mmCIF file of C-alpha atoms in Angstrom:
data_model
loop_
_atom_site.group_PDB
_atom_site.id
_atom_site.type_symbol
_atom_site.label_atom_id
_atom_site.label_comp_id
_atom_site.label_asym_id
_atom_site.label_seq_id
_atom_site.Cartn_x
_atom_site.Cartn_y
_atom_site.Cartn_z
ATOM 1 C CA UNK P 222 2.739 -22.862 -10.410
ATOM 2 C CA UNK P 223 1.038 -21.180 -7.549
ATOM 3 C CA UNK P 224 -2.810 -20.784 -7.867
ATOM 4 C CA UNK P 225 -3.624 -17.118 -8.449
ATOM 5 C CA UNK P 226 -5.649 -15.411 -5.453
ATOM 6 C CA UNK P 227 -6.312 -11.924 -6.682
ATOM 7 C CA UNK P 228 -5.491 -11.999 -10.435
ATOM 8 C CA UNK P 229 -7.299 -14.987 -11.909
ATOM 9 C CA UNK P 230 -9.668 -12.998 -13.936
ATOM 10 C CA UNK P 231 -7.560 -9.937 -14.944
ATOM 11 C CA UNK P 232 -7.021 -11.192 -18.448
ATOM 12 C CA UNK P 233 -10.727 -11.959 -19.227
ATOM 13 C CA UNK P 234 -12.475 -9.805 -21.661
ATOM 14 C CA UNK P 235 -14.726 -7.207 -19.931
ATOM 15 C CA UNK P 236 -13.533 -8.822 -16.642
ATOM 16 C CA UNK P 237 -14.688 -5.682 -14.644
ATOM 17 C CA UNK P 238 -18.311 -6.470 -15.494
ATOM 18 C CA UNK P 239 -20.885 -8.596 -13.082
ATOM 19 C CA UNK P 240 -21.599 -10.970 -15.783
ATOM 20 C CA UNK P 241 -18.043 -11.838 -16.032
ATOM 21 C CA UNK P 242 -17.306 -11.930 -12.511
ATOM 22 C CA UNK P 243 -20.424 -14.367 -11.848
ATOM 23 C CA UNK P 244 -19.630 -16.657 -14.504
ATOM 24 C CA UNK P 245 -16.252 -17.097 -12.962
ATOM 25 C CA UNK P 246 -17.264 -17.895 -9.400
ATOM 26 C CA UNK P 247 -17.913 -14.293 -8.419
ATOM 27 C CA UNK P 248 -20.172 -13.787 -5.400
ATOM 28 C CA UNK P 249 -20.225 -17.722 -4.590
ATOM 29 C CA UNK P 250 -18.315 -16.936 -1.430
ATOM 30 C CA UNK P 251 -20.957 -14.271 -0.429
ATOM 31 C CA UNK P 252 -23.452 -16.637 -1.061
ATOM 32 C CA UNK P 253 -21.849 -19.310 1.124
ATOM 33 C CA UNK P 254 -21.632 -17.510 4.168
ATOM 34 C CA UNK P 255 -24.253 -14.535 4.317
ATOM 35 C CA UNK P 256 -26.996 -15.584 6.926
ATOM 36 C CA UNK P 257 -25.372 -18.912 7.042
ATOM 37 C CA UNK P 258 -22.104 -18.735 8.912
ATOM 38 C CA UNK P 259 -21.824 -16.854 12.238
ATOM 39 C CA UNK P 260 -20.110 -13.693 11.758
ATOM 40 C CA UNK P 261 -17.567 -14.602 14.703
ATOM 41 C CA UNK P 262 -16.831 -17.536 12.536
ATOM 42 C CA UNK P 263 -15.931 -15.554 9.670
ATOM 43 C CA UNK P 264 -13.441 -13.458 12.005
ATOM 44 C CA UNK P 265 -11.914 -16.583 13.012
ATOM 45 C CA UNK P 266 -11.323 -17.991 9.520
ATOM 46 C CA UNK P 267 -9.631 -14.757 8.465
ATOM 47 C CA UNK P 268 -7.563 -14.844 11.418
ATOM 48 C CA UNK P 269 -6.694 -18.859 10.625
ATOM 49 C CA UNK P 270 -5.751 -17.604 7.050
ATOM 50 C CA UNK P 271 -3.073 -15.161 8.659
ATOM 51 C CA UNK P 272 -3.991 -12.792 6.323
ATOM 52 C CA UNK P 273 -1.824 -9.486 6.925
ATOM 53 C CA UNK P 274 -2.576 -5.840 5.888
ATOM 54 C CA UNK P 275 -1.321 -5.414 2.378
ATOM 55 C CA UNK P 276 -0.998 -1.636 2.529
ATOM 56 C CA UNK P 277 2.408 -1.460 4.086
ATOM 57 C CA UNK P 278 1.996 -2.255 7.855
ATOM 58 C CA UNK P 279 1.265 -5.755 7.450
ATOM 59 C CA UNK P 280 -0.946 -6.040 10.462
ATOM 60 C CA UNK P 281 -3.078 -9.353 10.479
ATOM 61 C CA UNK P 282 -6.414 -8.503 9.104
ATOM 62 C CA UNK P 283 -8.356 -10.922 11.236
ATOM 63 C CA UNK P 284 -6.760 -9.564 14.682
ATOM 64 C CA UNK P 285 -7.780 -5.983 13.675
ATOM 65 C CA UNK P 286 -11.164 -7.020 12.873
ATOM 66 C CA UNK P 287 -11.332 -8.596 16.488
ATOM 67 C CA UNK P 288 -10.581 -5.337 18.124
ATOM 68 C CA UNK P 289 -14.061 -4.119 17.345
ATOM 69 C CA UNK P 290 -16.274 -4.040 20.267
ATOM 70 C CA UNK P 291 -19.017 -6.105 19.000
ATOM 71 C CA UNK P 292 -21.629 -4.720 21.812
ATOM 72 C CA UNK P 293 -20.676 -1.086 20.983
ATOM 73 C CA UNK P 294 -23.883 0.998 20.887
ATOM 74 C CA UNK P 295 -22.296 3.282 18.237
ATOM 75 C CA UNK P 296 -22.374 2.421 14.409
ATOM 76 C CA UNK P 297 -19.603 0.764 12.983
ATOM 77 C CA UNK P 298 -17.687 1.269 9.703
ATOM 78 C CA UNK P 299 -15.578 -0.300 7.154
ATOM 79 C CA UNK P 300 -13.149 1.864 5.202
ATOM 80 C CA UNK P 301 -11.637 0.357 2.170
ATOM 81 C CA UNK P 302 -8.285 2.279 1.803
ATOM 82 C CA UNK P 303 -7.912 2.968 -2.105
ATOM 83 C CA UNK P 304 -6.031 5.946 -1.872
ATOM 84 C CA UNK P 305 -2.672 4.443 -3.578
ATOM 85 C CA UNK P 306 -0.321 7.262 -3.173
ATOM 86 C CA UNK P 307 2.947 5.541 -2.483
ATOM 87 C CA UNK P 308 5.248 6.489 -5.395
ATOM 88 C CA UNK P 309 5.877 3.033 -7.093
ATOM 89 C CA UNK P 310 2.784 1.531 -6.215
ATOM 90 C CA UNK P 311 0.102 0.572 -8.681
ATOM 91 C CA UNK P 312 -1.193 -2.677 -7.735
ATOM 92 C CA UNK P 313 -4.500 -1.642 -6.323
ATOM 93 C CA UNK P 314 -5.437 0.354 -9.626
ATOM 94 C CA UNK P 315 -4.911 -2.972 -11.435
ATOM 95 C CA UNK P 316 -7.398 -4.543 -9.199
ATOM 96 C CA UNK P 317 -9.999 -1.872 -9.235
ATOM 97 C CA UNK P 318 -9.866 -1.385 -13.010
ATOM 98 C CA UNK P 319 -9.967 -5.210 -14.051
ATOM 99 C CA UNK P 320 -11.819 -7.031 -11.014
ATOM 100 C CA UNK P 321 -13.916 -4.308 -8.871
ATOM 101 C CA UNK P 322 -16.411 -7.031 -8.111
ATOM 102 C CA UNK P 323 -13.852 -9.064 -6.362
ATOM 103 C CA UNK P 324 -13.151 -6.040 -3.821
ATOM 104 C CA UNK P 325 -16.617 -5.367 -3.536
ATOM 105 C CA UNK P 326 -17.701 -8.846 -2.687
ATOM 106 C CA UNK P 327 -14.542 -8.770 -0.060
ATOM 107 C CA UNK P 328 -16.201 -5.521 1.453
ATOM 108 C CA UNK P 329 -19.406 -7.005 1.822
ATOM 109 C CA UNK P 330 -18.204 -10.440 3.316
ATOM 110 C CA UNK P 331 -15.766 -8.340 5.582
ATOM 111 C CA UNK P 332 -18.704 -5.834 6.617
ATOM 112 C CA UNK P 333 -20.889 -8.893 7.607
ATOM 113 C CA UNK P 334 -18.078 -10.375 9.634
ATOM 114 C CA UNK P 335 -17.627 -7.045 11.577
ATOM 115 C CA UNK P 336 -21.141 -6.115 11.868
ATOM 116 C CA UNK P 337 -21.048 -3.019 9.421
ATOM 117 C CA UNK P 338 -23.926 -1.367 7.854
ATOM 118 C CA UNK P 339 -22.087 1.478 5.959
ATOM 119 C CA UNK P 340 -18.806 0.971 4.181
ATOM 120 C CA UNK P 341 -16.717 3.384 2.362
ATOM 121 C CA UNK P 342 -14.126 3.238 -0.492
ATOM 122 C CA UNK P 343 -11.633 6.310 -0.200
ATOM 123 C CA UNK P 344 -10.100 6.197 -3.852
ATOM 124 C CA UNK P 345 -7.167 8.691 -4.449
ATOM 125 C CA UNK P 346 -8.155 11.706 -6.393
ATOM 126 C CA UNK P 347 -5.833 11.149 -9.520
ATOM 127 C CA UNK P 348 -7.948 8.005 -10.201
ATOM 128 C CA UNK P 349 -10.800 9.444 -12.188
ATOM 129 C CA UNK P 350 -10.768 6.470 -14.649
ATOM 130 C CA UNK P 351 -10.948 3.950 -11.768
ATOM 131 C CA UNK P 352 -13.452 5.731 -9.802
ATOM 132 C CA UNK P 353 -15.726 5.588 -12.769
ATOM 133 C CA UNK P 354 -15.150 1.969 -13.108
ATOM 134 C CA UNK P 355 -15.729 1.429 -9.290
ATOM 135 C CA UNK P 356 -18.840 3.518 -9.547
ATOM 136 C CA UNK P 357 -20.434 1.523 -12.248
ATOM 137 C CA UNK P 358 -19.441 -2.024 -10.387
ATOM 138 C CA UNK P 359 -21.337 -0.536 -7.471
ATOM 139 C CA UNK P 360 -24.400 0.285 -9.358
ATOM 140 C CA UNK P 361 -24.367 -3.266 -10.916
ATOM 141 C CA UNK P 362 -23.966 -4.935 -7.385
ATOM 142 C CA UNK P 363 -26.933 -2.603 -6.171
ATOM 143 C CA UNK P 364 -29.061 -3.760 -8.793
ATOM 144 C CA UNK P 365 -28.368 -7.203 -8.647
ATOM 145 C CA UNK P 366 -29.312 -7.338 -4.870
ATOM 146 C CA UNK P 367 -25.555 -7.603 -3.674
ATOM 147 C CA UNK P 368 -25.625 -4.306 -1.921
ATOM 148 C CA UNK P 369 -28.504 -2.510 -0.273
ATOM 149 C CA UNK P 370 -31.294 -3.543 1.808
ATOM 150 C CA UNK P 371 -31.745 -7.194 2.858
ATOM 151 C CA UNK P 372 -28.828 -8.719 0.578
ATOM 152 C CA UNK P 373 -29.878 -11.853 -1.272
ATOM 153 C CA UNK P 374 -32.966 -12.008 1.136
ATOM 154 C CA UNK P 375 -30.720 -13.028 4.090
ATOM 155 C CA UNK P 376 -31.534 -10.050 6.450
ATOM 156 C CA UNK P 377 -28.219 -8.288 5.960
ATOM 157 C CA UNK P 378 -27.877 -4.932 4.674
ATOM 158 C CA UNK P 379 -24.897 -2.475 3.446
ATOM 159 C CA UNK P 380 -24.597 0.722 1.977
ATOM 160 C CA UNK P 381 -21.533 1.113 0.158
ATOM 161 C CA UNK P 382 -20.213 4.833 -0.614
ATOM 162 C CA UNK P 383 -17.429 5.722 -3.104
ATOM 163 C CA UNK P 384 -15.530 8.774 -1.508
ATOM 164 C CA UNK P 385 -13.110 10.467 -3.694
ATOM 165 C CA UNK P 386 -9.981 12.004 -2.167
ATOM 166 C CA UNK P 387 -8.195 15.435 -3.423
ATOM 167 C CA UNK P 388 -4.836 13.943 -4.055
ATOM 168 C CA UNK P 389 -3.203 13.982 -0.743
ATOM 169 C CA UNK P 390 -0.652 11.524 -0.115
ATOM 170 C CA UNK P 391 -1.052 11.805 3.803
ATOM 171 C CA UNK P 392 -4.840 10.869 3.368
ATOM 172 C CA UNK P 393 -3.092 7.354 2.974
ATOM 173 C CA UNK P 394 -2.742 7.387 6.703
ATOM 174 C CA UNK P 395 -5.911 5.893 8.331
ATOM 175 C CA UNK P 396 -6.843 8.609 10.582
ATOM 176 C CA UNK P 397 -6.027 11.471 7.844
ATOM 177 C CA UNK P 398 -8.442 9.371 5.740
ATOM 178 C CA UNK P 399 -11.170 9.380 8.128
ATOM 179 C CA UNK P 400 -11.041 13.008 8.593
ATOM 180 C CA UNK P 401 -11.403 13.801 4.878
ATOM 181 C CA UNK P 402 -14.199 11.170 4.596
ATOM 182 C CA UNK P 403 -15.787 13.364 7.223
ATOM 183 C CA UNK P 404 -15.344 16.664 5.280
ATOM 184 C CA UNK P 405 -12.476 17.984 6.974
ATOM 185 C CA UNK P 406 -8.860 18.795 6.114
ATOM 186 C CA UNK P 407 -7.093 15.435 5.676
ATOM 187 C CA UNK P 408 -4.714 15.838 8.556
ATOM 188 C CA UNK P 409 -3.905 12.836 10.686
ATOM 189 C CA UNK P 410 -5.265 12.266 14.186
ATOM 190 C CA UNK P 411 -3.562 11.632 17.394
ATOM 191 C CA UNK P 412 -3.646 7.949 18.337
ATOM 192 C CA UNK P 413 -4.767 6.586 20.609
ATOM 193 C CA UNK P 414 -7.570 6.175 20.313
ATOM 194 C CA UNK P 415 -7.231 3.683 17.494
ATOM 195 C CA UNK P 416 -9.933 3.610 14.773
ATOM 196 C CA UNK P 417 -11.252 0.162 15.785
ATOM 197 C CA UNK P 418 -12.104 1.959 19.061
ATOM 198 C CA UNK P 419 -12.991 5.474 17.885
ATOM 199 C CA UNK P 420 -12.909 6.193 14.138
ATOM 200 C CA UNK P 421 -15.319 7.301 11.604
ATOM 201 C CA UNK P 422 -17.855 9.406 13.237
ATOM 202 C CA UNK P 423 -16.846 8.189 16.410
ATOM 203 C CA UNK P 424 -17.886 4.636 15.860
ATOM 204 C CA UNK P 425 -15.628 1.759 15.589
ATOM 205 C CA UNK P 426 -14.055 1.735 12.331
ATOM 206 C CA UNK P 427 -12.012 -0.975 10.239
ATOM 207 C CA UNK P 428 -9.832 0.123 7.493
ATOM 208 C CA UNK P 429 -8.198 -2.455 5.216
ATOM 209 C CA UNK P 430 -6.654 -1.580 1.879
ATOM 210 C CA UNK P 431 -7.951 -2.900 -1.657
ATOM 211 C CA UNK P 432 -5.442 -6.058 -1.812
ATOM 212 C CA UNK P 433 -6.499 -7.109 1.419
ATOM 213 C CA UNK P 434 -10.030 -7.121 1.242
ATOM 214 C CA UNK P 435 -9.690 -8.414 -2.401
ATOM 215 C CA UNK P 436 -8.246 -11.622 -0.795
ATOM 216 C CA UNK P 437 -11.361 -12.239 1.482
ATOM 217 C CA UNK P 438 -13.508 -14.209 -1.186
ATOM 218 C CA UNK P 439 -10.705 -16.551 -2.069
ATOM 219 C CA UNK P 440 -10.306 -17.156 1.885
ATOM 220 C CA UNK P 441 -13.905 -18.026 2.364
ATOM 221 C CA UNK P 442 -14.429 -20.173 -0.966
ATOM 222 C CA UNK P 443 -11.051 -22.186 -0.654
ATOM 223 C CA UNK P 444 -10.488 -22.181 3.189
ATOM 224 C CA UNK P 445 -7.590 -20.699 5.444
ATOM 225 C CA UNK P 446 -5.736 -24.063 5.024
ATOM 226 C CA UNK P 447 -5.882 -23.275 1.365
ATOM 227 C CA UNK P 448 -4.642 -19.865 1.859
ATOM 228 C CA UNK P 449 -1.730 -20.704 4.351
ATOM 229 C CA UNK P 450 -0.497 -23.469 1.944
ATOM 230 C CA UNK P 451 1.348 -20.871 0.202
ATOM 231 C CA UNK P 452 4.032 -18.419 1.471
ATOM 232 C CA UNK P 453 5.829 -18.721 4.584
ATOM 233 C CA UNK P 454 4.930 -19.319 8.356
ATOM 234 C CA UNK P 455 4.792 -15.645 9.129
ATOM 235 C CA UNK P 456 3.600 -14.319 5.681
ATOM 236 C CA UNK P 457 0.809 -16.318 4.234
ATOM 237 C CA UNK P 458 -0.348 -16.141 0.907
ATOM 238 C CA UNK P 459 0.453 -14.349 -2.137
ATOM 239 C CA UNK P 460 1.266 -10.848 -2.602
ATOM 240 C CA UNK P 461 1.045 -8.284 -5.655
ATOM 241 C CA UNK P 462 4.588 -6.923 -6.641
ATOM 242 C CA UNK P 463 4.639 -3.969 -8.827
ATOM 243 C CA UNK P 464 8.030 -3.765 -10.517
ATOM 244 C CA UNK P 465 9.179 -0.435 -12.116
ATOM 245 C CA UNK P 466 12.326 1.263 -13.087
ATOM 246 C CA UNK P 467 15.092 -0.478 -14.897
ATOM 247 C CA UNK P 468 14.155 -3.913 -15.595
ATOM 248 C CA UNK P 469 12.886 -5.465 -18.983
ATOM 249 C CA UNK P 470 9.667 -6.467 -17.921
ATOM 250 C CA UNK P 471 7.916 -4.012 -15.371
ATOM 251 C CA UNK P 472 4.545 -4.610 -14.363
ATOM 252 C CA UNK P 473 2.439 -6.253 -11.447
ATOM 253 C CA UNK P 474 3.295 -9.715 -10.629
ATOM 254 C CA UNK P 475 1.289 -12.119 -8.179
ATOM 255 C CA UNK P 476 3.702 -14.108 -6.084
ATOM 256 C CA UNK P 477 3.891 -16.128 -3.087
ATOM 257 C CA UNK P 478 5.278 -14.159 0.081
ATOM 258 C CA UNK P 479 8.894 -15.342 0.562
ATOM 259 C CA UNK P 480 9.823 -15.295 -3.217
ATOM 260 C CA UNK P 481 13.387 -14.327 -3.744
ATOM 261 C CA UNK P 482 13.903 -10.667 -4.643
ATOM 262 C CA UNK P 483 16.819 -11.595 -7.195
ATOM 263 C CA UNK P 484 14.557 -13.948 -8.771
ATOM 264 C CA UNK P 485 11.884 -11.518 -8.978
ATOM 265 C CA UNK P 486 14.193 -9.137 -10.779
ATOM 266 C CA UNK P 487 16.334 -11.295 -12.777
ATOM 267 C CA UNK P 488 13.921 -14.101 -13.976
ATOM 268 C CA UNK P 489 10.279 -12.944 -13.442
ATOM 269 C CA UNK P 490 11.091 -9.220 -14.729
ATOM 270 C CA UNK P 491 13.722 -10.425 -17.238
ATOM 271 C CA UNK P 492 16.617 -8.411 -15.627
ATOM 272 C CA UNK P 493 18.026 -5.274 -15.965
ATOM 273 C CA UNK P 494 17.311 -3.189 -18.945
ATOM 274 C CA UNK P 495 20.319 -2.805 -21.556
ATOM 275 C CA UNK P 496 22.254 -5.170 -19.739
ATOM 276 C CA UNK P 497 23.492 -2.746 -17.101
ATOM 277 C CA UNK P 498 24.545 -3.439 -13.873
ATOM 278 C CA UNK P 499 22.056 -2.869 -10.697
ATOM 279 C CA UNK P 500 23.067 0.155 -8.597
ATOM 280 C CA UNK P 501 20.162 -0.247 -5.952
ATOM 281 C CA UNK P 502 16.538 -1.328 -5.482
ATOM 282 C CA UNK P 503 13.972 0.619 -3.301
ATOM 283 C CA UNK P 504 11.922 -2.832 -2.165
ATOM 284 C CA UNK P 505 8.481 -1.506 -0.972
ATOM 285 C CA UNK P 506 7.651 1.801 -2.315
ATOM 286 C CA UNK P 507 9.680 5.232 -1.911
ATOM 287 C CA UNK P 508 9.435 5.159 1.762
ATOM 288 C CA UNK P 509 11.568 2.121 2.159
ATOM 289 C CA UNK P 510 15.222 2.466 2.647
ATOM 290 C CA UNK P 511 17.180 1.619 -0.484
ATOM 291 C CA UNK P 512 18.980 -1.920 -0.664
ATOM 292 C CA UNK P 513 22.516 -2.524 -2.499
ATOM 293 C CA UNK P 514 22.923 -5.348 -4.863
ATOM 294 C CA UNK P 515 24.583 -7.478 -2.240
ATOM 295 C CA UNK P 516 21.690 -7.013 -0.030
ATOM 296 C CA UNK P 517 19.108 -8.848 -1.962
ATOM 297 C CA UNK P 518 21.414 -11.829 -2.775
ATOM 298 C CA UNK P 519 19.382 -14.007 -0.283
ATOM 299 C CA UNK P 520 16.626 -11.782 0.495
ATOM 300 C CA UNK P 521 13.105 -13.332 0.613
ATOM 301 C CA UNK P 522 9.964 -11.008 -0.009
ATOM 302 C CA UNK P 523 8.384 -11.593 3.239
ATOM 303 C CA UNK P 524 7.339 -9.755 6.401
ATOM 304 C CA UNK P 525 9.756 -11.409 8.651
ATOM 305 C CA UNK P 526 12.617 -10.445 6.510
ATOM 306 C CA UNK P 527 12.045 -6.790 7.425
ATOM 307 C CA UNK P 528 14.885 -5.352 9.530
ATOM 308 C CA UNK P 529 15.011 -1.923 11.175
ATOM 309 C CA UNK P 530 16.859 0.498 8.788
ATOM 310 C CA UNK P 531 17.117 -2.340 6.284
ATOM 311 C CA UNK P 532 14.589 -4.352 4.137
ATOM 312 C CA UNK P 533 10.890 -3.314 4.403
ATOM 313 C CA UNK P 534 8.310 -5.102 2.334
ATOM 314 C CA UNK P 535 6.064 -2.078 2.436
ATOM 315 C CA UNK P 536 3.475 -1.816 -0.422
ATOM 316 C CA UNK P 537 5.295 -4.446 -2.438
ATOM 317 C CA UNK P 538 6.509 -1.570 -4.845
ATOM 318 C CA UNK P 539 9.814 -2.719 -6.169
ATOM 319 C CA UNK P 540 11.815 0.150 -7.991
ATOM 320 C CA UNK P 541 14.910 -0.910 -9.881
ATOM 321 C CA UNK P 542 17.698 1.333 -10.470
ATOM 322 C CA UNK P 543 20.718 0.539 -12.646
ATOM 323 C CA UNK P 544 24.305 2.032 -12.793
ATOM 324 C CA UNK P 545 23.496 5.275 -14.518
ATOM 325 C CA UNK P 546 21.483 7.059 -11.897
ATOM 326 C CA UNK P 547 22.741 9.760 -9.506
ATOM 327 C CA UNK P 548 21.768 8.944 -6.157
ATOM 328 C CA UNK P 549 21.793 12.558 -4.838
ATOM 329 C CA UNK P 550 19.438 13.389 -7.685
ATOM 330 C CA UNK P 551 17.142 10.481 -6.494
ATOM 331 C CA UNK P 552 17.185 11.238 -3.156
ATOM 332 C CA UNK P 553 16.545 15.139 -3.827
ATOM 333 C CA UNK P 554 13.415 14.030 -6.105
ATOM 334 C CA UNK P 555 12.107 11.840 -3.024
ATOM 335 C CA UNK P 556 12.607 14.789 -0.474
ATOM 336 C CA UNK P 557 10.774 17.053 -2.930
ATOM 337 C CA UNK P 558 7.657 14.932 -2.987
ATOM 338 C CA UNK P 559 7.483 14.492 0.703
ATOM 339 C CA UNK P 560 8.179 18.212 1.281
ATOM 340 C CA UNK P 561 5.442 18.904 -1.203
ATOM 341 C CA UNK P 562 3.182 16.226 0.421
ATOM 342 C CA UNK P 563 3.502 17.189 4.175
ATOM 343 C CA UNK P 564 0.207 18.288 5.656
ATOM 344 C CA UNK P 565 2.044 20.916 7.873
ATOM 345 C CA UNK P 566 0.552 19.729 11.106
ATOM 346 C CA UNK P 567 3.869 18.280 12.636
ATOM 347 C CA UNK P 568 6.966 20.871 13.033
ATOM 348 C CA UNK P 569 9.510 18.100 12.342
ATOM 349 C CA UNK P 570 7.839 17.173 9.494
ATOM 350 C CA UNK P 571 6.982 20.334 7.993
ATOM 351 C CA UNK P 572 10.240 22.076 8.562
ATOM 352 C CA UNK P 573 12.450 18.778 8.064
ATOM 353 C CA UNK P 574 11.154 17.853 4.840
ATOM 354 C CA UNK P 575 11.539 21.343 3.358
ATOM 355 C CA UNK P 576 15.012 21.919 4.388
ATOM 356 C CA UNK P 577 16.007 18.022 3.565
ATOM 357 C CA UNK P 578 14.942 19.002 -0.191
ATOM 358 C CA UNK P 579 16.841 22.662 -0.250
ATOM 359 C CA UNK P 580 20.075 21.073 0.989
ATOM 360 C CA UNK P 581 19.548 18.145 -1.467
ATOM 361 C CA UNK P 582 18.887 20.321 -4.195
ATOM 362 C CA UNK P 583 21.945 22.680 -3.553
ATOM 363 C CA UNK P 584 24.348 19.556 -3.558
ATOM 364 C CA UNK P 585 22.777 18.246 -6.779
ATOM 365 C CA UNK P 586 23.302 21.495 -8.413
ATOM 366 C CA UNK P 587 27.099 22.069 -7.615
ATOM 367 C CA UNK P 588 26.426 24.229 -4.492
ATOM 368 C CA UNK P 589 26.762 21.765 -1.409
ATOM 369 C CA UNK P 590 28.856 22.535 1.511
ATOM 370 C CA UNK P 591 31.129 20.507 3.700
ATOM 371 C CA UNK P 592 29.304 18.938 6.391
ATOM 372 C CA UNK P 593 25.961 18.866 4.424
ATOM 373 C CA UNK P 594 25.888 15.253 4.546
ATOM 374 C CA UNK P 595 25.941 14.978 8.161
ATOM 375 C CA UNK P 596 23.415 18.035 8.497
ATOM 376 C CA UNK P 597 21.181 15.813 6.232
ATOM 377 C CA UNK P 598 21.479 12.986 8.788
ATOM 378 C CA UNK P 599 20.813 15.278 11.970
ATOM 379 C CA UNK P 600 17.798 16.362 10.174
ATOM 380 C CA UNK P 601 16.387 13.100 9.581
ATOM 381 C CA UNK P 602 16.966 11.981 13.054
ATOM 382 C CA UNK P 603 14.924 14.916 14.377
ATOM 383 C CA UNK P 604 12.044 13.784 11.978
ATOM 384 C CA UNK P 605 12.234 10.052 12.640
ATOM 385 C CA UNK P 606 9.434 8.775 15.185
ATOM 386 C CA UNK P 607 8.598 12.347 16.223
ATOM 387 C CA UNK P 608 5.475 13.140 14.178
ATOM 388 C CA UNK P 609 2.031 12.171 14.285
ATOM 389 C CA UNK P 610 1.635 10.089 11.277
ATOM 390 C CA UNK P 611 4.066 7.741 9.299
ATOM 391 C CA UNK P 612 4.951 10.421 6.704
ATOM 392 C CA UNK P 613 7.654 11.827 8.892
ATOM 393 C CA UNK P 614 9.503 8.205 9.043
ATOM 394 C CA UNK P 615 8.519 7.830 5.367
ATOM 395 C CA UNK P 616 10.606 10.938 4.578
ATOM 396 C CA UNK P 617 13.430 10.256 6.720
ATOM 397 C CA UNK P 618 14.230 6.573 6.164
ATOM 398 C CA UNK P 619 15.002 6.938 2.408
ATOM 399 C CA UNK P 620 17.421 9.858 2.729
ATOM 400 C CA UNK P 621 19.392 8.196 5.637
ATOM 401 C CA UNK P 622 19.745 5.008 3.630
ATOM 402 C CA UNK P 623 20.884 6.960 0.496
ATOM 403 C CA UNK P 624 23.336 9.271 2.371
ATOM 404 C CA UNK P 625 24.715 6.245 4.078
ATOM 405 C CA UNK P 626 25.337 3.607 1.512
ATOM 406 C CA UNK P 627 26.127 6.116 -1.333
ATOM 407 C CA UNK P 628 28.073 8.730 0.619
ATOM 408 C CA UNK P 629 30.970 8.849 -1.953
ATOM 409 C CA UNK P 630 28.518 10.371 -4.235
ATOM 410 C CA UNK P 631 27.617 13.081 -2.155
ATOM 411 C CA UNK P 632 31.001 13.892 -1.213
ATOM 412 C CA UNK P 633 31.950 14.106 -5.012
ATOM 413 C CA UNK P 634 29.269 16.488 -5.685
ATOM 414 C CA UNK P 635 30.598 19.021 -2.864
ATOM 415 C CA UNK P 636 34.272 18.617 -3.778
ATOM 416 C CA UNK P 637 33.825 18.801 -7.471
ATOM 417 C CA UNK P 638 30.855 21.409 -7.159
ATOM 418 C CA UNK P 639 28.998 19.578 -9.962
ATOM 419 C CA UNK P 640 26.940 16.548 -10.752
ATOM 420 C CA UNK P 641 29.454 13.949 -11.848
ATOM 421 C CA UNK P 642 26.932 11.875 -13.658
#
């Protein structure tokens, strides 16, 4: 069995407390490196671990840290993205509720490596209980001397601020997140410049998500070699997969990257509920294109398995759909979400997502018109790659996949002027 990197303490009673964390090896990584290991060595260690960002993009974390100008005269910042808004994704929530000190320790070590004196945790607005738990853990860390001035007497200081969002999906985009932290409307910024050069308050800024930063203490404690011993050549370590939908055992599972998708569904999650047939799998959160059963036969859950328009690892949110579901209805529900969450800044996204939902809704309600599937694809083509942030692509990709892979269902809705399911 693979050693747990992220969930080793989640089954312990009161696992969210400092006492339990310290009794089980917590903050030992911080004591090992703070003031004793050169920050640049830490950056190189994380690069060697091949840890990739777990928020969805999969960019190498150590490389991102290396982009920050060490000699910048402006303050540097670290922002932890806890705005877990992708439908189907609930893994960061588990880490925050069950092991918040692991995240805090990861933030302190990362800040030390980058040269940051002020860090933020940006948490989604709907996570009220989770924010309270984090507040409590941050208070404990301050009182114990893990945060604040002259941490552990080693000459390094860090202020950690918990910032609550207002429930906007688009603030999961790193530039919109920074706008929100600065007190502005959470609209994405034009890139370049990228946050590592010009980020929060115009200072160099690193943004990593909860799962990424929570892996840092393990890498420091066990070393990059131990981390890369698991997973594949291009996808090192373990990953949290949150499985929902029509499976017998939904939940959050920590598995080595490269794990077979079919084994995840049929063995780890106990197969399709009710013994029904699999109709499709949304593999990495609602923004990723749906896969047909035959497409998961030999599919490995790894970054290198990604293909344009095909499999995307995304956030690791696997949504399983059985044979009972109407795919037009699912497409309409997804479109409604993205139309609601569009910030409205970019015309292709603002107009395209709204029209996509209207057309899908009329098809689902039996009022579809001949040519609507082609119209839907044309609209998605005018959204894809034409917006400031990834929301446009996130909205378009699943609709393209559903229309192309389940075209017969769209035609039946239109010909029969009703939902046949």
